[in-house]
Amino acid sequence: MEAAFDDLARALKAPQMSLRERYGAFALRLVESLATGLAVGIGFAIVHAFAG
C-alpha cells in the first residue's frame, strides 16, 4: 500500500506540461488531420477527373 502512495506522490510532484506544450501538440494533430484529408480529397478528385 505504501508503494501506491509513493507512486502517487511521485506523480503529483512531476513537472506538469505547460498549456503551450499541450495545445501545441493538439494543433499539430489537427493540422496533420487536415492535411491528410486534403490529400485524400485531391486524390479522389484526380481519379474522378480521369474516370469521367
C-alpha positions as YAML, in Angstrom:
chain: A
units: angstrom
residues:
- id: 1
  name: MET
  ca: [0.00, 0.00, 0.00]
- id: 2
  name: GLU
  ca: [2.88, 2.36, 0.76]
- id: 3
  name: ALA
  ca: [4.26, 1.77, -2.71]
- id: 4
  name: ALA
  ca: [0.99, 3.02, -4.22]
- id: 5
  name: PHE
  ca: [1.17, 6.19, -2.12]
- id: 6
  name: ASP
  ca: [4.82, 6.68, -3.10]
- id: 7
  name: ASP
  ca: [3.89, 6.36, -6.78]
- id: 8
  name: LEU
  ca: [1.04, 8.82, -6.32]
- id: 9
  name: ALA
  ca: [3.29, 11.32, -4.54]
- id: 10
  name: ARG
  ca: [5.91, 10.97, -7.29]
- id: 11
  name: ALA
  ca: [3.29, 11.56, -9.98]
- id: 12
  name: LEU
  ca: [1.98, 14.66, -8.23]
- id: 13
  name: LYS
  ca: [5.49, 16.10, -7.86]
- id: 14
  name: ALA
  ca: [6.36, 15.51, -11.54]
- id: 15
  name: PRO
  ca: [6.56, 18.66, -13.66]
- id: 16
  name: GLN
  ca: [3.31, 19.37, -15.44]
- id: 17
  name: MET
  ca: [3.05, 20.07, -19.15]
- id: 18
  name: SER
  ca: [2.54, 23.74, -19.92]
- id: 19
  name: LEU
  ca: [-0.52, 24.91, -21.81]
- id: 20
  name: ARG
  ca: [1.64, 25.76, -24.80]
- id: 21
  name: GLU
  ca: [3.03, 22.21, -24.98]
- id: 22
  name: ARG
  ca: [-0.40, 20.66, -24.53]
- id: 23
  name: TYR
  ca: [-2.23, 22.80, -27.10]
- id: 24
  name: GLY
  ca: [0.77, 22.82, -29.44]
- id: 25
  name: ALA
  ca: [0.55, 19.04, -29.71]
- id: 26
  name: PHE
  ca: [-3.21, 19.30, -30.26]
- id: 27
  name: ALA
  ca: [-2.76, 21.90, -33.00]
- id: 28
  name: LEU
  ca: [-0.13, 19.76, -34.69]
- id: 29
  name: ARG
  ca: [-2.50, 16.77, -34.74]
- id: 30
  name: LEU
  ca: [-5.27, 18.98, -36.12]
- id: 31
  name: VAL
  ca: [-3.06, 20.26, -38.94]
- id: 32
  name: GLU
  ca: [-1.93, 16.69, -39.64]
- id: 33
  name: SER
  ca: [-5.55, 15.51, -39.94]
- id: 34
  name: LEU
  ca: [-6.48, 18.42, -42.19]
- id: 35
  name: ALA
  ca: [-3.51, 17.77, -44.48]
- id: 36
  name: THR
  ca: [-4.39, 14.08, -44.71]
- id: 37
  name: GLY
  ca: [-8.00, 14.90, -45.55]
- id: 38
  name: LEU
  ca: [-6.90, 17.38, -48.18]
- id: 39
  name: ALA
  ca: [-4.54, 14.85, -49.77]
- id: 40
  name: VAL
  ca: [-7.28, 12.20, -49.87]
- id: 41
  name: GLY
  ca: [-9.74, 14.69, -51.36]
- id: 42
  name: ILE
  ca: [-7.28, 15.71, -54.07]
- id: 43
  name: GLY
  ca: [-6.61, 12.04, -54.80]
- id: 44
  name: PHE
  ca: [-10.33, 11.34, -55.25]
- id: 45
  name: ALA
  ca: [-10.68, 14.42, -57.47]
- id: 46
  name: ILE
  ca: [-7.83, 13.27, -59.71]
- id: 47
  name: VAL
  ca: [-9.27, 9.76, -60.01]
- id: 48
  name: HIS
  ca: [-12.73, 11.18, -60.71]
- id: 49
  name: ALA
  ca: [-11.30, 13.51, -63.40]
- id: 50
  name: PHE
  ca: [-9.53, 10.64, -65.20]
- id: 51
  name: ALA
  ca: [-12.50, 8.25, -64.86]
- id: 52
  name: GLY
  ca: [-15.05, 10.75, -66.11]
...
